[in-house]
Coordinates of C-alpha atoms in Angstrom, one line a residue:
M922 CA -20.9 -35.8 -82.2
E923 CA -21.0 -34.6 -78.5
K924 CA -20.0 -31.1 -77.4
T925 CA -19.8 -29.8 -73.8
I926 CA -19.8 -26.0 -73.3
N927 CA -19.9 -23.9 -70.1
K928 CA -23.6 -22.8 -69.9
H929 CA -22.8 -19.2 -68.9
L930 CA -20.3 -18.8 -71.8
F931 CA -22.9 -20.3 -74.2
V932 CA -25.9 -18.2 -73.0
W933 CA -24.3 -14.8 -72.4
L934 CA -21.6 -14.7 -74.9
G935 CA -22.9 -17.0 -77.6
A936 CA -26.6 -16.2 -77.6
F937 CA -26.9 -12.8 -76.0
L938 CA -23.9 -10.9 -77.3
F939 CA -23.3 -12.6 -80.6
G940 CA -26.7 -14.3 -81.3
N941 CA -27.3 -12.0 -84.3
L942 CA -24.1 -13.4 -85.9
A943 CA -25.3 -17.0 -85.2
V944 CA -22.3 -17.7 -82.9
D945 CA -24.6 -19.8 -80.6
R946 CA -25.4 -22.1 -83.5
F947 CA -21.8 -22.4 -84.5
M948 CA -20.8 -23.2 -80.9
R949 CA -23.3 -26.1 -81.0
G950 CA -21.8 -27.4 -84.2
Q951 CA -24.8 -26.5 -86.4
I952 CA -22.9 -24.9 -89.2
G953 CA -25.6 -25.1 -91.8
I954 CA -28.3 -23.7 -89.5
G955 CA -25.8 -21.0 -88.4
I956 CA -25.4 -19.8 -92.0
L957 CA -29.2 -19.9 -92.5
K958 CA -29.6 -17.9 -89.3
L959 CA -27.2 -15.3 -90.5
I960 CA -29.1 -14.8 -93.7
I961 CA -32.6 -14.8 -92.1
N962 CA -31.7 -12.6 -89.1
A963 CA -30.9 -9.8 -91.5
G964 CA -34.5 -9.8 -92.8
T965 CA -36.3 -10.4 -89.5
F966 CA -34.4 -7.8 -87.4
G967 CA -32.9 -10.3 -85.0
L968 CA -36.2 -12.2 -84.2
W969 CA -34.5 -15.6 -84.5
A970 CA -31.7 -14.5 -82.3
L971 CA -34.1 -13.3 -79.6
I972 CA -36.0 -16.6 -79.7
D973 CA -32.7 -18.6 -79.5
L974 CA -31.7 -16.5 -76.5
I975 CA -34.9 -17.2 -74.7
I976 CA -34.6 -21.0 -75.4
A977 CA -30.9 -20.9 -74.3
I978 CA -31.8 -19.2 -71.0
V979 CA -34.7 -21.5 -70.2
K980 CA -32.8 -24.7 -71.1
A981 CA -29.5 -23.7 -69.4
Y982 CA -31.0 -22.5 -66.1
S983 CA -33.9 -24.9 -65.7
T984 CA -33.0 -28.2 -67.4
Y985 CA -29.3 -27.8 -66.5
S986 CA -29.7 -26.2 -63.1
D987 CA -27.5 -28.8 -61.4
T988 CA -24.4 -28.4 -63.6
E989 CA -22.2 -25.7 -65.1
D990 CA -22.0 -27.4 -68.5
L991 CA -24.4 -27.9 -71.4
T992 CA -24.1 -31.0 -73.5
F993 CA -25.1 -31.0 -77.2
V994 CA -25.4 -34.2 -79.2
N995 CA -25.5 -33.6 -82.9
G996 CA -26.3 -29.9 -82.2
R997 CA -29.3 -30.6 -79.9
Y998 CA -29.6 -30.1 -76.2
S999 CA -29.0 -33.5 -74.5
R1000 CA -29.7 -34.4 -71.0

């Protein structure tokens, strides 16, 4: 399954503002990992959300520097 999302919307709304609620994982179509992230984030004080935010920023603004959209295939970044 392929999903295309605006990179600014994904990084700043999905990962930064709502990363603790696993919205970034749900946006990518990773429902199971999103539920797991919700459970684990409560015990790790948002560490997983911070790591996902850093990964999203690096991927979106270095790998996808030439486009405004991110493409995910089966929930993974695709180039």
